[in-house]
PDB file of C-alpha atoms in Angstrom:
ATOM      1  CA  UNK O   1      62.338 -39.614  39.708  1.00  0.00           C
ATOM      2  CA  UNK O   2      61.373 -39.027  35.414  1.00  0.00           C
ATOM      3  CA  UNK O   3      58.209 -40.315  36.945  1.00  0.00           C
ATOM      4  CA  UNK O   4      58.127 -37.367  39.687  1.00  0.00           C
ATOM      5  CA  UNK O   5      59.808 -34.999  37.326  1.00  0.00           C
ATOM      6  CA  UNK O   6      56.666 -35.593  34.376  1.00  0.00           C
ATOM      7  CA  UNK O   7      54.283 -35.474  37.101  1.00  0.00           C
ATOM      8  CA  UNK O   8      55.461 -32.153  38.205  1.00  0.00           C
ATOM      9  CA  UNK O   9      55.444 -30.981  34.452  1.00  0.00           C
ATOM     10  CA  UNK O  10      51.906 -32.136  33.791  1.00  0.00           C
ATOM     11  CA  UNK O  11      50.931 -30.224  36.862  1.00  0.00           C
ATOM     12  CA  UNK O  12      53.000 -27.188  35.608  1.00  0.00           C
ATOM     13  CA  UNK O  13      51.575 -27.690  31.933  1.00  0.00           C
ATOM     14  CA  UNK O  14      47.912 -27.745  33.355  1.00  0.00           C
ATOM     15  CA  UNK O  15      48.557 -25.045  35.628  1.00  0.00           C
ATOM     16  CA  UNK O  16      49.830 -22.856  33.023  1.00  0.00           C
ATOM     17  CA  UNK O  17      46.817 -23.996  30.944  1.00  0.00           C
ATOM     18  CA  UNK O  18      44.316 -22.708  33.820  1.00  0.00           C
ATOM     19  CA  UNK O  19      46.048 -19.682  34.593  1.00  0.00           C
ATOM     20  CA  UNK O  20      46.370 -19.030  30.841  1.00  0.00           C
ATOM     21  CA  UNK O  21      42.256 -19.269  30.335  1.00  0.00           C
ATOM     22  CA  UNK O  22      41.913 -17.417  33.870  1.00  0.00           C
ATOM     23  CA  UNK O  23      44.111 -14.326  32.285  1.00  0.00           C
ATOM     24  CA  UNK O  24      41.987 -14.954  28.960  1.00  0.00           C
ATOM     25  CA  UNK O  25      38.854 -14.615  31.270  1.00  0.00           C
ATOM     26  CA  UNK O  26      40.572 -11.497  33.454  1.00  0.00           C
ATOM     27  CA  UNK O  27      39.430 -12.762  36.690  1.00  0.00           C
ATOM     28  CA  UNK O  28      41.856 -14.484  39.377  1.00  0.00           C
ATOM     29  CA  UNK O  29      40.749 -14.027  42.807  1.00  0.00           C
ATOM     30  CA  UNK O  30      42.553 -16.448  45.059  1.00  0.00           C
ATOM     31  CA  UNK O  31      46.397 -15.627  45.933  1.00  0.00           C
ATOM     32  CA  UNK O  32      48.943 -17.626  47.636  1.00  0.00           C
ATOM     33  CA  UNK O  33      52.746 -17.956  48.132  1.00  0.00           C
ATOM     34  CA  UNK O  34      52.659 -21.684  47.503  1.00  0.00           C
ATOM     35  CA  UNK O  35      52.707 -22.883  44.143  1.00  0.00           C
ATOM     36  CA  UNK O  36      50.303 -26.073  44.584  1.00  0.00           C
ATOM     37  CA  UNK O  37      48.043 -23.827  47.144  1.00  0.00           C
ATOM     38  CA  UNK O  38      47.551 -21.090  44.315  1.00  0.00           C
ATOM     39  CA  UNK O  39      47.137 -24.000  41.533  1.00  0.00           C
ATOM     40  CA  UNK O  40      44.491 -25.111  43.775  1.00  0.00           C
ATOM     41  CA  UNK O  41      42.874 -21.490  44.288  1.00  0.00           C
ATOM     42  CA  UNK O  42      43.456 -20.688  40.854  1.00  0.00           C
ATOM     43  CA  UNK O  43      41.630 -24.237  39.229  1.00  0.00           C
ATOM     44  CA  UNK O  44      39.087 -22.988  42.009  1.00  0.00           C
ATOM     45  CA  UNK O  45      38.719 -19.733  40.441  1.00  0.00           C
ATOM     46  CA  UNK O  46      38.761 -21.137  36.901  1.00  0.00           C
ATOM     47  CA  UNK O  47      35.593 -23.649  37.783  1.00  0.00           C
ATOM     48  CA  UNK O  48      34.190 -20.696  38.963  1.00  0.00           C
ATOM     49  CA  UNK O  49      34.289 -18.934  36.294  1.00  0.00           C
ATOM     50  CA  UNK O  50      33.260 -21.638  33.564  1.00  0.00           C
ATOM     51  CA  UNK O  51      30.200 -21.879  35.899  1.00  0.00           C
ATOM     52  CA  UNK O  52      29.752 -18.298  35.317  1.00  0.00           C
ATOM     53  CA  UNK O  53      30.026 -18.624  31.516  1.00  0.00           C
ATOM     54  CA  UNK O  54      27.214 -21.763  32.017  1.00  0.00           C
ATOM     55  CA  UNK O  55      24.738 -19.666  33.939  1.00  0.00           C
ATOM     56  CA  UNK O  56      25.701 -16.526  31.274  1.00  0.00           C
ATOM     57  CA  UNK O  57      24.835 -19.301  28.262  1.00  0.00           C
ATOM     58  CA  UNK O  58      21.821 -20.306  30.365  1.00  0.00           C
ATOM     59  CA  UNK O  59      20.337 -16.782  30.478  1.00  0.00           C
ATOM     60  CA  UNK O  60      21.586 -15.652  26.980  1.00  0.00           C
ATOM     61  CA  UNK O  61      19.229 -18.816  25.534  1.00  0.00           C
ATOM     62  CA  UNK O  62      16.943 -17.704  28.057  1.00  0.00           C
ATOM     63  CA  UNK O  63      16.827 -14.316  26.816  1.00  0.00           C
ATOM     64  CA  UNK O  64      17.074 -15.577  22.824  1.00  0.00           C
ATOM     65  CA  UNK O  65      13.666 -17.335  23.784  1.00  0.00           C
ATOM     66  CA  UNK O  66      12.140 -14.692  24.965  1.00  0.00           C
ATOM     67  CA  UNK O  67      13.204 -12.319  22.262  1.00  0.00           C
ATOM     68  CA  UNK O  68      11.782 -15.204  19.922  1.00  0.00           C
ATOM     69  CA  UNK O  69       8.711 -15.082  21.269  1.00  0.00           C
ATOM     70  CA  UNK O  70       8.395 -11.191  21.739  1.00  0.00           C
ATOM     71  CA  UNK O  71       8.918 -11.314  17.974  1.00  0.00           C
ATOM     72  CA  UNK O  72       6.517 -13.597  16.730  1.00  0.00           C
ATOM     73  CA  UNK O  73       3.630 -11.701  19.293  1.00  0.00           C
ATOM     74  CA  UNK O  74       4.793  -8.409  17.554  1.00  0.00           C
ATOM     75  CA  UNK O  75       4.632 -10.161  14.035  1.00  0.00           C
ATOM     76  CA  UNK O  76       1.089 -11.099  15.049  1.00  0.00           C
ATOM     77  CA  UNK O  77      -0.021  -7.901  16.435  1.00  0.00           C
ATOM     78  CA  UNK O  78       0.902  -6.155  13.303  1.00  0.00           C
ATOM     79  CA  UNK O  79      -0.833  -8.807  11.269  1.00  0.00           C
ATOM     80  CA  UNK O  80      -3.728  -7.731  13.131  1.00  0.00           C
ATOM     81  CA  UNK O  81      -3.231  -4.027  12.971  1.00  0.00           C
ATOM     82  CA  UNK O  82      -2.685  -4.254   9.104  1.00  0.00           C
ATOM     83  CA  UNK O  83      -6.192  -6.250   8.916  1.00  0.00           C
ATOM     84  CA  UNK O  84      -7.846  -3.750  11.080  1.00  0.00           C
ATOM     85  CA  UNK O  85      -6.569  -1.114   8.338  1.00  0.00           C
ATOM     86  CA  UNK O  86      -7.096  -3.276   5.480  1.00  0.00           C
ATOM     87  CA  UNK O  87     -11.138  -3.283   6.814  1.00  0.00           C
ATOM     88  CA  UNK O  88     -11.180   0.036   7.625  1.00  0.00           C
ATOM     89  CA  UNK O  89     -10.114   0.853   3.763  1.00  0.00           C
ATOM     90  CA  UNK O  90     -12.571  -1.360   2.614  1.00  0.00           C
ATOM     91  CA  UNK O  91     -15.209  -0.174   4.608  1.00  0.00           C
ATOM     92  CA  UNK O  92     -14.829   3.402   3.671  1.00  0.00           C
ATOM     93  CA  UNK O  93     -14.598   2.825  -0.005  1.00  0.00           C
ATOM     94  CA  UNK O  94     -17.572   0.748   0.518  1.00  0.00           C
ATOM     95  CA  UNK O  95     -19.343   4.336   2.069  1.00  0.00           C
ATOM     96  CA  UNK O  96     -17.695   6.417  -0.434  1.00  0.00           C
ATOM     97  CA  UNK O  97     -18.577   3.969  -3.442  1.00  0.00           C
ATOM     98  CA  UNK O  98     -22.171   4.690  -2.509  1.00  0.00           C
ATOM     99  CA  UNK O  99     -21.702   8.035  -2.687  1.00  0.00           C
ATOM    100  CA  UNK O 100     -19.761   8.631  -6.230  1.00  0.00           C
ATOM    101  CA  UNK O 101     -22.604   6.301  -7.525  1.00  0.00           C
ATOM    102  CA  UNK O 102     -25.368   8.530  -5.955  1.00  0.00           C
ATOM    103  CA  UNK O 103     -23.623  11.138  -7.634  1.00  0.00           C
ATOM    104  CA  UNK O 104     -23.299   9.653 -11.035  1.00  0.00           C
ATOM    105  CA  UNK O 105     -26.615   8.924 -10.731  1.00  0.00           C
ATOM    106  CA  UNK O 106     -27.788  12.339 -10.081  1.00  0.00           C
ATOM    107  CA  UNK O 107     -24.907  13.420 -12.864  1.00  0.00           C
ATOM    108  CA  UNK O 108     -27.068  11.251 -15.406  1.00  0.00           C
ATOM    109  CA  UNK O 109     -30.345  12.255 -14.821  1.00  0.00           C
ATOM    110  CA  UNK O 110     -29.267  16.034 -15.158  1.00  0.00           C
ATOM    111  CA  UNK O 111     -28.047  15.267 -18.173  1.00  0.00           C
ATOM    112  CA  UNK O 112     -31.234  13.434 -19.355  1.00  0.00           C
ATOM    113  CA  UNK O 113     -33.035  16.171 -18.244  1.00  0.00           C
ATOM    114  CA  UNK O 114     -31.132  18.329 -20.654  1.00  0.00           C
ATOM    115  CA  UNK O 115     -31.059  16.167 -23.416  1.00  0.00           C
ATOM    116  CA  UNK O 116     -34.640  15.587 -23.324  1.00  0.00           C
ATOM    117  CA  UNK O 117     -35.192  19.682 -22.920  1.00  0.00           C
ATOM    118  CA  UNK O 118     -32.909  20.064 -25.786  1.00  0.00           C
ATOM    119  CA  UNK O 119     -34.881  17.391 -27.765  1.00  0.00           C
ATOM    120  CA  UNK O 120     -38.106  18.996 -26.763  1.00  0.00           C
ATOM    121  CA  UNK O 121     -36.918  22.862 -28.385  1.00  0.00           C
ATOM    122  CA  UNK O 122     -35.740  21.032 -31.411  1.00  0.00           C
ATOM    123  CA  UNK O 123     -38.574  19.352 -32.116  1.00  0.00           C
ATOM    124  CA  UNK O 124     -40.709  22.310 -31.261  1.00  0.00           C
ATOM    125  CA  UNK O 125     -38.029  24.066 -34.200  1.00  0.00           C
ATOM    126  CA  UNK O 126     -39.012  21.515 -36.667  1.00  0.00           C
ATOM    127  CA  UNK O 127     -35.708  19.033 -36.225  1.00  0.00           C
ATOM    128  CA  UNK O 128     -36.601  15.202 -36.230  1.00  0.00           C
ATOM    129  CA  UNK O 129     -33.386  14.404 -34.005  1.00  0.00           C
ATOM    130  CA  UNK O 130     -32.356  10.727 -32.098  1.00  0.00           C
ATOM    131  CA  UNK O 131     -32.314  10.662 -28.847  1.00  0.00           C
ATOM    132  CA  UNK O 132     -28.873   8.849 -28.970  1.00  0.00           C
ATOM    133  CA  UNK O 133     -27.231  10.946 -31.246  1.00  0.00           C
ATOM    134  CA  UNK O 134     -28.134  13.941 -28.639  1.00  0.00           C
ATOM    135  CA  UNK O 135     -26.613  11.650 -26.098  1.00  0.00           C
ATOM    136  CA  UNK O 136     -23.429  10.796 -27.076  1.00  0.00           C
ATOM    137  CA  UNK O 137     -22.704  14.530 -28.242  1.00  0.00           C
ATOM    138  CA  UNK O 138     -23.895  15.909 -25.452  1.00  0.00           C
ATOM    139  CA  UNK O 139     -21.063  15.647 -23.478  1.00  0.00           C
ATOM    140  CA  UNK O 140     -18.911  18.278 -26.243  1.00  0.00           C
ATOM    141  CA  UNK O 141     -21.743  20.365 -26.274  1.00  0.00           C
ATOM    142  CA  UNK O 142     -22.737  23.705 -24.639  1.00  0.00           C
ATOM    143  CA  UNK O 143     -26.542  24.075 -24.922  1.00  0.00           C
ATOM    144  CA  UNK O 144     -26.343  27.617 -24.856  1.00  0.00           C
ATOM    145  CA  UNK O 145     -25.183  27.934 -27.807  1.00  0.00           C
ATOM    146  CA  UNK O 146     -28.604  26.673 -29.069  1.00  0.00           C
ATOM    147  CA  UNK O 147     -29.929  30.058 -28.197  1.00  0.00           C
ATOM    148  CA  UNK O 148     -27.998  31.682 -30.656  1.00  0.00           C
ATOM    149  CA  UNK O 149     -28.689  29.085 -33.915  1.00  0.00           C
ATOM    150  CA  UNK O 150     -30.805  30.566 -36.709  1.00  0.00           C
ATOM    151  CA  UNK O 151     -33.737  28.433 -37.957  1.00  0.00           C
ATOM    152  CA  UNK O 152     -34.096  28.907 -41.467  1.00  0.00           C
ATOM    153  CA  UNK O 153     -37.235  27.452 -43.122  1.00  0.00           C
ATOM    154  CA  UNK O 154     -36.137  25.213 -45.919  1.00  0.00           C
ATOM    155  CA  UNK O 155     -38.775  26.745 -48.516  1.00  0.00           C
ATOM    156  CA  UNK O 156     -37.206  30.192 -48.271  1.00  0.00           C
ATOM    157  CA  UNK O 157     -36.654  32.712 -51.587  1.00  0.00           C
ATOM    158  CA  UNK O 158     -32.844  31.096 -51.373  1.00  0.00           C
ATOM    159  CA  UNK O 159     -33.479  28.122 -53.010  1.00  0.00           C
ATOM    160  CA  UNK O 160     -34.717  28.424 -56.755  1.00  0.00           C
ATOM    161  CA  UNK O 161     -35.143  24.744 -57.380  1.00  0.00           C
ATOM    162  CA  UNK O 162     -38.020  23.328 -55.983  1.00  0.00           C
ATOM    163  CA  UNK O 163     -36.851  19.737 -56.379  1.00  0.00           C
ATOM    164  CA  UNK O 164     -33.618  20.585 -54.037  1.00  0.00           C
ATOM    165  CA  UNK O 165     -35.915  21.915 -51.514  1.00  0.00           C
ATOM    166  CA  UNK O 166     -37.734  19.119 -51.557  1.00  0.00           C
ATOM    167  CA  UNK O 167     -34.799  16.790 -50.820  1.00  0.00           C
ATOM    168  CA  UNK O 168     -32.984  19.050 -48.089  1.00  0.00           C
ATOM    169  CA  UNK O 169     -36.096  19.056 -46.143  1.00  0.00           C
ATOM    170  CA  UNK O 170     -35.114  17.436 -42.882  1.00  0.00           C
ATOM    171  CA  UNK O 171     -31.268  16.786 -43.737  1.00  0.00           C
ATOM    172  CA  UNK O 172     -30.950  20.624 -43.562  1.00  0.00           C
ATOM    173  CA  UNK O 173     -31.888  20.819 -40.363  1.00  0.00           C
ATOM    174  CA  UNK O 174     -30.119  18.072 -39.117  1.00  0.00           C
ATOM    175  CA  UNK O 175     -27.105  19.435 -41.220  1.00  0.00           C
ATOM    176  CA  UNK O 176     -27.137  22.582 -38.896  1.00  0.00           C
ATOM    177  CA  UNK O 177     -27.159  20.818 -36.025  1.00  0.00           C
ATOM    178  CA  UNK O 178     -24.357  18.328 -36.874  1.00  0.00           C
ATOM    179  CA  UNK O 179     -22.345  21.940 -37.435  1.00  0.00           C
ATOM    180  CA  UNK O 180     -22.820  23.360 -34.719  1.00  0.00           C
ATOM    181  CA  UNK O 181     -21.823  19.736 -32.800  1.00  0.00           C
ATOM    182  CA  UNK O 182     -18.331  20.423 -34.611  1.00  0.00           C
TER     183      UNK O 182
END
């Protein structure tokens, strides 16, 4: 009878157990008016429903895998993309490098042009100038302000001293220029 009685409360305990995780899970479907019938329909319904929580873990890893791989084709696409970009940027710097160096080229030889037209009327004015001194003042300078400078000969009534005449010859000249650089 203690042998009955525990098997009857083992039966009771796992019952309790499966009706317990059926509540937890909200789903009992089977009814009956006899307790070992609806233990039965229940453990049923239970095995049911851990089958339904296998197939759910099936297509959740399922779904993982295919998330996984979505991912790493949109991680490649975008690599992709962002080389397409990167040689599109390239490539048009590459066209518009081309063109600023056209430009500076052009920018140059304007200003060599100038330089040597400013040389020329200097030299035709008596100044004995470098060509690299022109150069690297050019850039401060406004030639037409040239038009306005005064050319005064050296050997003029406003020096009395012949000997300081002598020496200024050239340096005045250049001295004039070198002001109006300032």
């Amino acid at each position: 009878m203690v042998k009955d009685c525990s098997n009857c409360l083992l039966r009771l305990v796992s019952a309790l157990f499966t009706v317990a995780s059926l509540a937890a899970l909200g789903e009992i479907r089977y009814e009956s008016y006899d307790l070992e019938a609806q233990l039965q329909l229940q453990l049923m319904s239970y095995t049911e429903a851990v089958n339904k929580i296998k197939e759910l873990k099936k297509r959740l890893e399922k779904s993982e895998m295919e998330l996984g791989t979505s991912q790493s084709l949109t991680n490649e696409l975008m690599g992709s993309e962002l080389s397409i970009v990167e040689t599109t940027a390239s490539e048009a710097k590459a066209r518009h490098r081309s063109k600023i160096e056209a430009t500076k080229v052009v920018v140059v030889d304007e200003q060599k042009d100038k330089i040597l037209k400013l040389r020329r009327k200097l030299a035709f004015d008596g100044y004995n100038l470098c060509l690299k001194k022109i150069a690297k003042a050019y850039l401060k300078v406004d030639t037409k302000v040239l038009d306005h400078i005064e050319v005064f000969d050296v050997e003029s009534e406003d020096f009395k001293d012949d000997e300081v005449s002598e020496d200024l010859g050239d340096q005045s000249c250049i001295l004039c220029l070198v002001i109006v650089f300032l």
